[in-house]
Coordinates of C-alpha atoms in Angstrom, one line a residue:
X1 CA 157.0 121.2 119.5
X2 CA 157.2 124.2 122.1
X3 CA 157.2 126.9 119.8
X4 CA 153.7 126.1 118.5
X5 CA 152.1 124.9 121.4
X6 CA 152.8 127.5 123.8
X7 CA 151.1 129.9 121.3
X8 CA 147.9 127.9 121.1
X9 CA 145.3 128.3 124.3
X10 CA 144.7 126.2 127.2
X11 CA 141.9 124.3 125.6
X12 CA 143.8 123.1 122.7
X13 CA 146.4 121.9 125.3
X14 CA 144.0 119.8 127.0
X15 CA 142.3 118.2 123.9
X16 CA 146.1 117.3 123.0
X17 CA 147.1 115.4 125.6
X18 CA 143.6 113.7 125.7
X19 CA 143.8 112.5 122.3
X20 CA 147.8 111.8 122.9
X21 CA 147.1 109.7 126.2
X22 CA 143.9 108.0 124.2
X23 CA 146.2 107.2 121.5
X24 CA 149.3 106.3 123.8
X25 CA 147.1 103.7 125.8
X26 CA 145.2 102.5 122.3
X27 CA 149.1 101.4 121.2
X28 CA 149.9 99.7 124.7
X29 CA 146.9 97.6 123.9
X30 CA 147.2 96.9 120.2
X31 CA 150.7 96.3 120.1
X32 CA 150.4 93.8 123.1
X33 CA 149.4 90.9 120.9
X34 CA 151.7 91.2 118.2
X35 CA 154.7 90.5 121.0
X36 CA 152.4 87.7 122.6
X37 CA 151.8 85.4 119.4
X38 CA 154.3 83.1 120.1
X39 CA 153.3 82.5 123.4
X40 CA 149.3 82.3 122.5
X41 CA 150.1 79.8 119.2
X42 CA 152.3 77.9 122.1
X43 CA 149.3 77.9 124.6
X44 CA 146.7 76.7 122.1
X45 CA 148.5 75.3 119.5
X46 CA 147.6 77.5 116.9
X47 CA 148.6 77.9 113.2
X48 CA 150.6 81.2 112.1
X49 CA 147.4 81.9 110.2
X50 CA 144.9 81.3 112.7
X51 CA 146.8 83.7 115.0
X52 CA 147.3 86.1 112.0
X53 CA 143.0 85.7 111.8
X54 CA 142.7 87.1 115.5
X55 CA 144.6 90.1 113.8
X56 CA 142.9 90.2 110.6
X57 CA 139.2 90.3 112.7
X58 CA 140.7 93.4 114.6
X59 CA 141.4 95.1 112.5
X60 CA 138.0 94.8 110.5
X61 CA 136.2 95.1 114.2
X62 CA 138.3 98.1 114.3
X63 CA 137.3 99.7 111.2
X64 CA 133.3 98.8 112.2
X65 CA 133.5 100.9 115.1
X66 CA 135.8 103.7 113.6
X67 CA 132.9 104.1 110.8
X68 CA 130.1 104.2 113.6
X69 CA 132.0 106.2 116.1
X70 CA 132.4 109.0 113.1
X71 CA 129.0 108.5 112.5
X72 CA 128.0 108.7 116.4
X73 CA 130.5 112.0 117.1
X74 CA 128.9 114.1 114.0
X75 CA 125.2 113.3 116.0
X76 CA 126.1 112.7 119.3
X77 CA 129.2 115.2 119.5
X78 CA 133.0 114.3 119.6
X79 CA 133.8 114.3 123.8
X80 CA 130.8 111.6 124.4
X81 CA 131.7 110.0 121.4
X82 CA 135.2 109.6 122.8
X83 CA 134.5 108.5 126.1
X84 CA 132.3 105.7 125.2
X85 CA 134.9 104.5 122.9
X86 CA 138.1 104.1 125.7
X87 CA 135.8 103.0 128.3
X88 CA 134.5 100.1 125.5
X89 CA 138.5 99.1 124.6
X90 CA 139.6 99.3 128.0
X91 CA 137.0 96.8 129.5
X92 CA 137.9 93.8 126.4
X93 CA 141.2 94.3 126.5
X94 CA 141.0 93.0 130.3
X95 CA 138.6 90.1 129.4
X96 CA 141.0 89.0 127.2
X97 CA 143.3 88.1 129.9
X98 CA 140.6 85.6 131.0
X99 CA 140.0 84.0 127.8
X100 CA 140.1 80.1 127.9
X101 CA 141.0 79.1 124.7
X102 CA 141.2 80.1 121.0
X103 CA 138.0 80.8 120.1
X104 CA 136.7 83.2 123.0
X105 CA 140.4 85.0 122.7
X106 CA 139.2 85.9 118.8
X107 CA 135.8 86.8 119.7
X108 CA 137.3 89.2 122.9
X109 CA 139.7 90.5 120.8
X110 CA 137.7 91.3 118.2
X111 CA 135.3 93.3 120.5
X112 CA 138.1 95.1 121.6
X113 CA 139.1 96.2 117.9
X114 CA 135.7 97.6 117.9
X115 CA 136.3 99.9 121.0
X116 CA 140.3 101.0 119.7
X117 CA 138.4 101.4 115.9
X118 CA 136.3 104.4 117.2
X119 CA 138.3 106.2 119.7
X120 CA 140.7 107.3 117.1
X121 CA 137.9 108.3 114.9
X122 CA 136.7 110.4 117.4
X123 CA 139.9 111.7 118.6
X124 CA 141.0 112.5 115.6
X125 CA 138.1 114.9 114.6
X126 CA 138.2 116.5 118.1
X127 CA 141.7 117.0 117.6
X128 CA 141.1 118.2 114.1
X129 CA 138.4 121.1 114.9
X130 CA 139.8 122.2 118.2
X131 CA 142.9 123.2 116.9
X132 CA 143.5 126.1 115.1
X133 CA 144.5 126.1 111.2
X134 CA 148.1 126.8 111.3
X135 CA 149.2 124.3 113.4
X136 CA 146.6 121.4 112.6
X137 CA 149.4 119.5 110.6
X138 CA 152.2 119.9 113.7
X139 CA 149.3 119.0 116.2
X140 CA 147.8 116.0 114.3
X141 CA 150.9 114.8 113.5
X142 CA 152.5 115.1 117.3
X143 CA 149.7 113.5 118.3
X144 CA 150.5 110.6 116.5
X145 CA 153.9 110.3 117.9
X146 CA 151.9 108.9 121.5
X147 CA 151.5 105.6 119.6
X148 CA 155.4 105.3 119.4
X149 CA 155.1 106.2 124.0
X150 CA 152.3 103.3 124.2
X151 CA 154.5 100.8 121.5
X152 CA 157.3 101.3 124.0
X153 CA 155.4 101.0 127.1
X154 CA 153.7 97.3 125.6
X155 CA 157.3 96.1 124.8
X156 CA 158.8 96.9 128.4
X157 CA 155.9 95.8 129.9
X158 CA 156.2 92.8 127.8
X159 CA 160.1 92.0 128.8
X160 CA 159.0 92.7 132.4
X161 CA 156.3 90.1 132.2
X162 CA 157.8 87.3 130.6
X163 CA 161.2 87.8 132.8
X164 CA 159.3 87.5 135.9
X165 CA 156.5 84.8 134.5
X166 CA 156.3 81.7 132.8
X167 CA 154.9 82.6 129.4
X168 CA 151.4 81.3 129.9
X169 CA 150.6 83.5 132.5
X170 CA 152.7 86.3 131.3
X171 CA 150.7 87.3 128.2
X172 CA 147.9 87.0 130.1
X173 CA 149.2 89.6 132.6
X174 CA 149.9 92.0 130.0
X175 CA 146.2 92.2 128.7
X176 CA 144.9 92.5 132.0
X177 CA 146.6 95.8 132.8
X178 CA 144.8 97.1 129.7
X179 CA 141.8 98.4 131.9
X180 CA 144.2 101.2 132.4
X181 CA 142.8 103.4 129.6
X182 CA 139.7 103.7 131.4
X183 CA 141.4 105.9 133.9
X184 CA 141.5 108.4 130.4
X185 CA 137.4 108.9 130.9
X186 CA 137.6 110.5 133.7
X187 CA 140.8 113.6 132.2
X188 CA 138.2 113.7 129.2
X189 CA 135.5 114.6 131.0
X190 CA 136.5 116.8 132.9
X191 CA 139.0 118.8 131.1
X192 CA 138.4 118.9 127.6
X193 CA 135.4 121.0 125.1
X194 CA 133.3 120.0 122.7
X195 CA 134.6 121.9 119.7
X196 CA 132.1 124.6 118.5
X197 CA 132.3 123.2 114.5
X198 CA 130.9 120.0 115.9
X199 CA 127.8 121.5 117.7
X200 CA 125.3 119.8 115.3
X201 CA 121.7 119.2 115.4
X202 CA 120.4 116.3 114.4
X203 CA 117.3 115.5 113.1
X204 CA 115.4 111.8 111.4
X205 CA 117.0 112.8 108.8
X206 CA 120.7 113.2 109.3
X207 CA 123.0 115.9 110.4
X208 CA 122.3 119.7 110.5
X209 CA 124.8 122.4 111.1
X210 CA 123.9 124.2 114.1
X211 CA 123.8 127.2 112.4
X212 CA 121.7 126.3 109.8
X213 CA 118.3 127.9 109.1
X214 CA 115.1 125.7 109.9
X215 CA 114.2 124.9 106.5
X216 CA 117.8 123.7 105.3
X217 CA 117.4 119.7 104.8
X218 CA 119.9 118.2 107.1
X219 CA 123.3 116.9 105.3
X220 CA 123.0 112.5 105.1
X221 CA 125.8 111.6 108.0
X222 CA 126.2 108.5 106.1
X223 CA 125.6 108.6 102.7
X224 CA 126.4 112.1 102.2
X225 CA 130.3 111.3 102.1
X226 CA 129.5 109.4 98.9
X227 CA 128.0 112.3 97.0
X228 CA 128.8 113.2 93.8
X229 CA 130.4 116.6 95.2
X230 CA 133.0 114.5 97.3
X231 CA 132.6 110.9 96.5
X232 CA 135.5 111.0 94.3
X233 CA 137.8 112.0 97.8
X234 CA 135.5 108.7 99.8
X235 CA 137.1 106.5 97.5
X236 CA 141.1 108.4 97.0
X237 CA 140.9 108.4 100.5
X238 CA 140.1 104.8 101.3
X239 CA 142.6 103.3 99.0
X240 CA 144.9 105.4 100.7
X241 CA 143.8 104.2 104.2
X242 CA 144.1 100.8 102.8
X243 CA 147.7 101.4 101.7
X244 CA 148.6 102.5 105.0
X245 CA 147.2 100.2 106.9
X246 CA 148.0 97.4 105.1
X247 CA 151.7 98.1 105.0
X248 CA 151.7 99.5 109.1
X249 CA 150.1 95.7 110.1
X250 CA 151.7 93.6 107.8
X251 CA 154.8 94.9 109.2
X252 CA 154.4 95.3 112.5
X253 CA 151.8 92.4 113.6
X254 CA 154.6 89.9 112.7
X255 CA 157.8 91.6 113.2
X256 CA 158.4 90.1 116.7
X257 CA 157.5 86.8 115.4
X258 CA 160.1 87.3 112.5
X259 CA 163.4 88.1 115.0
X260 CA 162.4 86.2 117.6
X261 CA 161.7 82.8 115.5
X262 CA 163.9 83.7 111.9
X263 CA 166.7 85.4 113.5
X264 CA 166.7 84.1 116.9
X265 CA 167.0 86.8 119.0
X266 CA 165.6 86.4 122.9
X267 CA 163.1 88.1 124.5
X268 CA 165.7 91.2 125.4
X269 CA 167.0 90.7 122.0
X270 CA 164.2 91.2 120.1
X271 CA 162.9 94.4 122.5
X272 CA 166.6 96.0 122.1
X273 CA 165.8 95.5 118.0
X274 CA 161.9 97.1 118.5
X275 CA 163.1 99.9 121.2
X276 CA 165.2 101.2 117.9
X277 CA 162.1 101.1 115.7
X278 CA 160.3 102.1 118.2
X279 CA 162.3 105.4 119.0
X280 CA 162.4 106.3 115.0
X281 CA 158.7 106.3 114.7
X282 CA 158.3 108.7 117.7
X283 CA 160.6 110.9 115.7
X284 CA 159.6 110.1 112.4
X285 CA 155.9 111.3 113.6
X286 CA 157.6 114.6 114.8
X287 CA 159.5 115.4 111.9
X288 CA 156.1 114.3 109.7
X289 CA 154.4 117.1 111.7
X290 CA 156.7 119.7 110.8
X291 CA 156.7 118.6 107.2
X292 CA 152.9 118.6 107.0
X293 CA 152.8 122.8 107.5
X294 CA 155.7 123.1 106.0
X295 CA 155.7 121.4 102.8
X296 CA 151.9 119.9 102.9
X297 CA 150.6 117.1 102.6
X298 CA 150.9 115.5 99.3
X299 CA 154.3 115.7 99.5
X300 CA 154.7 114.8 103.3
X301 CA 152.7 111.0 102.3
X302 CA 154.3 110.7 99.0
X303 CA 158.1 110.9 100.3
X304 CA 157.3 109.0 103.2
X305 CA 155.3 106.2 101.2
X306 CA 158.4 106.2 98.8
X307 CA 161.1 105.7 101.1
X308 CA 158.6 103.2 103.4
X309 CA 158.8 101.1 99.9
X310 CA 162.7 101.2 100.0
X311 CA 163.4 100.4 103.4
X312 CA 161.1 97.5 103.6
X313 CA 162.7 95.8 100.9
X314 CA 166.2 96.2 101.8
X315 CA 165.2 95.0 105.5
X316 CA 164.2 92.1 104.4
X317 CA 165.3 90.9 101.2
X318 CA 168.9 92.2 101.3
X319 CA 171.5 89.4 103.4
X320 CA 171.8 91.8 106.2
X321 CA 173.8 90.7 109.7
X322 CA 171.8 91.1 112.7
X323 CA 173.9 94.4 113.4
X324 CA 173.2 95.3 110.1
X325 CA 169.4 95.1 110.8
X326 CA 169.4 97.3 114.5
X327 CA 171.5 100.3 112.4
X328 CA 168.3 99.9 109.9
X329 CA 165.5 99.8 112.0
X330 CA 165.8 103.3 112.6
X331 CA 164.7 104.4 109.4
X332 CA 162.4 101.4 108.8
X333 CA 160.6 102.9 111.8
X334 CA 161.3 106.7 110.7
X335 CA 160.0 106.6 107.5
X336 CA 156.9 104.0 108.4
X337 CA 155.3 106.9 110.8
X338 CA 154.7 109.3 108.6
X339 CA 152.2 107.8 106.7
X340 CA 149.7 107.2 109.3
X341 CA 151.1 110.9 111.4
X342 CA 149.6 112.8 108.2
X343 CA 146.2 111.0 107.8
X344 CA 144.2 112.9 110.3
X345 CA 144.7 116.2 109.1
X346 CA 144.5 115.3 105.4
X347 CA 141.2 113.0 105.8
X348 CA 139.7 116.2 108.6
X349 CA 140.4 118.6 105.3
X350 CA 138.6 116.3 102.6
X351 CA 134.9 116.8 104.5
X352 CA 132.7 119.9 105.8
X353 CA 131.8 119.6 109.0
X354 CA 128.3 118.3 109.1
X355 CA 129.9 114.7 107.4
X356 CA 133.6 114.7 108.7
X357 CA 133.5 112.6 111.3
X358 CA 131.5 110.2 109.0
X359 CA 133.7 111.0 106.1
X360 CA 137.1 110.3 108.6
X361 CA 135.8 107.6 110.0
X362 CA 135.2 105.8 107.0
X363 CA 138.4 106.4 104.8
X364 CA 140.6 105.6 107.6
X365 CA 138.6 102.8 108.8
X366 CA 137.7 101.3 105.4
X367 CA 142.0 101.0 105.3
X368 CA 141.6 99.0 108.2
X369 CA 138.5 96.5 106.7
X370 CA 140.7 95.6 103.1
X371 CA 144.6 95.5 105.1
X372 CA 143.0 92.7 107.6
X373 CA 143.9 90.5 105.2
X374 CA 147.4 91.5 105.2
X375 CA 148.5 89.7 108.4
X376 CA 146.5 87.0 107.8
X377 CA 147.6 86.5 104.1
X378 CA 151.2 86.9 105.6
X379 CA 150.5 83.7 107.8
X380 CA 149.4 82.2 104.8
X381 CA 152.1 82.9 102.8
X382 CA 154.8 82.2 105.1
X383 CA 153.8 78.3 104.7
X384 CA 155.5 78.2 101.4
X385 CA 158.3 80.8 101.9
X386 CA 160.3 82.7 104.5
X387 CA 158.2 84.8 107.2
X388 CA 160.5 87.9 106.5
X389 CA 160.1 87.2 102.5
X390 CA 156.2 87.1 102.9
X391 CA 156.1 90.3 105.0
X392 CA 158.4 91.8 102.9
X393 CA 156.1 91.5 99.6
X394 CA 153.0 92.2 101.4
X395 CA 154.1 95.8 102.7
X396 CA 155.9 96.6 99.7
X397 CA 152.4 96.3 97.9
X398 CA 150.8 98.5 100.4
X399 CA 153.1 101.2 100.4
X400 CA 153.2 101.6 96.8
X401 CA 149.1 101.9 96.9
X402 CA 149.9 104.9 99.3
X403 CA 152.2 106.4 96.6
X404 CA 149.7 105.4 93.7
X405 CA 146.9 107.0 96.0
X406 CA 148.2 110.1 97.0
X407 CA 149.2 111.6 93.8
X408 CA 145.5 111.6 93.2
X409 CA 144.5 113.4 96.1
X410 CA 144.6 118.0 96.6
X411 CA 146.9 119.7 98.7
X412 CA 144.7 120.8 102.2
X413 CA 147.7 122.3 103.9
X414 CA 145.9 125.7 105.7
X415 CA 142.5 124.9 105.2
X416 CA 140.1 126.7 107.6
X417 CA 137.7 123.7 109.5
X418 CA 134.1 126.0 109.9
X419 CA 135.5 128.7 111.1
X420 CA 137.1 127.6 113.9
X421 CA 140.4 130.2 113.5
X422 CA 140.0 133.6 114.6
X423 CA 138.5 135.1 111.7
X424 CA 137.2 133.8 108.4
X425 CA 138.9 133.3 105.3
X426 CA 137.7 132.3 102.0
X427 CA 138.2 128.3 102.3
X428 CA 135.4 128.6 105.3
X429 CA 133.3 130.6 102.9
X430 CA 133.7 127.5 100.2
X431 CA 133.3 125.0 102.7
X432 CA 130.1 126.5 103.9
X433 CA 129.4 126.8 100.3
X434 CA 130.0 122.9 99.6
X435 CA 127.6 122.3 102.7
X436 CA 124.9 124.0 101.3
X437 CA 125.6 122.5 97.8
X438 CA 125.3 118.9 99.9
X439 CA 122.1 120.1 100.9
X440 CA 120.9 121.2 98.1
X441 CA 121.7 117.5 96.4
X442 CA 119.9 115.5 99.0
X443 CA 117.0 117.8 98.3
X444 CA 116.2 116.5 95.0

């Protein structure tokens, strides 16, 4: 990563490690309840599915507030945008420590989906616009790799807990410290710029480039992603985000569930088995960020997706020894990160700027409304077959939607984001062309 980011300016660095610690904390508090299920199904006894629900409502509370936040940062601007979304996480993840039974943990968590939803939508665009063309894919996808730093931070903190505290009160400690993130507000606004392409006027009737003239009709934040000029990309886009998604929770949410109650490892067991998956999706996401410049991003997604597919089902289907398993978690981790590291830069390159957030919030988002039902279905199936078989099935399907998805999708590697590079080139020139063409459409 040094090469690269000691060429890009002091601005850029700053919106980086925003968006990285964002993302970093997001993961601490996401990833917390996936290692807390058995103790939560214990405290309340709970069914698998009712605890694969709470994840299931997340995630579509997630995907609410990832839509609105994109919505919110193309009228309100990206920075605000982004500091009303931590600040929102932060606070729920906190309450959740307090909840008092089933039913107030589901609606607590849910909120706090809503809150983690929109801070990467707004991140993610910030990120996006602020840095320069050349290195978009190496940034985006870097940035990614602090969701590997907050993963590892949940699972110490969550050996640390639950050494040092009876389970009931351990989980609960672990959600507490999530008000951390709020600490995040006060780095964002302070240090980091709104980016120029996001410096939008908006009128009653949706979004207007800032440099547009007065008589231009403003672009439809909302319904201009569904256009005829780029409707076809809304819909690629969100069966890839569903893909993604899909296989990324119905992996992960019951993974600790799966050693800890199918192959019987302890508490340190079980964290010496994630720490390796862990570890290979923080390099996974930097060897995905390489790739993306490099090779762009169709290919990037479709070898990843492939090999995501291959993995999986060897993991879990094949008779493996619990040695066996710890050699193959790296890759399982490796190759699951570079699906969701190229994302952000593809889904930034699908949209002109007056509808990207919109258009970025929603593909990535909607991926997060349909794979709800992953984990829960998961639960469901696991009642009639083995937890690692039902996991197993469910992110082999999702993954192969990613490969199915992708091949329909354009190459964006390079693509100039409103002239926010030094100079123009002729992919501004179109993209200002498709804006006015949007224009133009919700004229008549």
């Amino acid at each position: 990563m040094s090469g690269w980011f000691r060429e890009i300016s002091g601005n850029e660095r700053r919106t980086f490690w925003a968006c990285f610690g964002g993302w970093a904390l997001d993961a601490l508090d996401v990833q917390m309840f996936s290692l807390v299920i058995p103790a939560i199904i214990a405290q309340w006894s709970i069914s698998r599915t009712e605890a694969g629900l709470v994840s299931g409502a997340t995630l579509v509370a997630s995907a609410l507030g990832g839509w609105i936040a994109g919505m919110l940062s193309d009228r309100l601007g990206r920075v605000k945008t982004l500091q009303w979304t931590v600040a929102f996480f932060a606070v729920f993840t906190f309450l959740c420590a307090f909840a008092q039974n089933y039913p107030q943990f589901l609606v607590l968590k849910t909120l706090q989906g809503f809150g983690f939803g929109g801070e990467w939508a707004a991140g993610a665009v910030l990120m996006a616009e602020t840095i320069r063309a050349e290195h978009r894919g190496k940034a985006m996808g870097s940035v990614q790799s602090a969701w590997a730093v907050g993963w590892g931070a949940a699972v110490l903190l969550y050996a640390l807990m639950f050494s040092i505290l009876p389970a009931a009160t351990a989980w609960r400690a672990m959600f507490a410290l999530g008000i951390l993130p709020a600490l995040l507000i006060v780095y964002v606004r302070r240090g980091v710029q709104e980016p120029d392409a996001a410096a939008l006027k908006y009128t009653g009737q949706g979004v207007r480039n800032a440099d547009a003239s007065a008589d231009e009709p403003a672009l439809d934040a909302v319904f201009g992603i569904f256009s005829p000029q780029v409707l076809r990309m809304t819909l690629i886009g969100a069966l890839l985000g569903v893909g993604a998604h899909g296989g990324y929770y119905a992996l992960m949410t019951w993974l600790p569930t799966y050693l800890k109650t199918e192959r019987h490892l302890s508490v340190l067991g079980t964290g010496a088995y994630l720490a390796v998956v862990i570890v290979a999706f923080f390099v996974g996401c930097l060897a995905c960020a390489q790739l993306l410049d490099r090779i762009g991003r169709r290919t990037t997604i479709l070898a990843f997706a492939i090999c995501c597919v291959v993995t999986v089902v060897i993991y879990l289907f094949m008779p493996l020894s619990n040695a066996a398993m710890l050699v193959l978690g790296f890759p399982l981790g490796f190759f699951a990160a570079g699906i969701p590291a190229s994302m952000g830069a593809l889904f930034n390159e699908l949209y002109p700027r007056g509808i990207r957030g919109t258009g970025v919030g929603f593909c990535y988002n909607f991926g997060r409304v349909v794979s709800a039902g992953f984990p829960v279905l998961v639960g469901h199936m696991s009642a009639n077959m083995t937890l690692g078989t039902a996991i197993g099935i469910d992110a082999a399907l999702a993954y192969s939607i990613v490969v199915v998805s992708v091949l329909m999708l354009p190459e964006t590697r390079g693509r100039t984001l409103g002239g926010l590079s030094a100079g123009s080139t002729d992919e501004a020139v179109t993209e200002a062309e498709g804006a006015h063409r949007f224009s133009q459409a919700h004229r008549h």
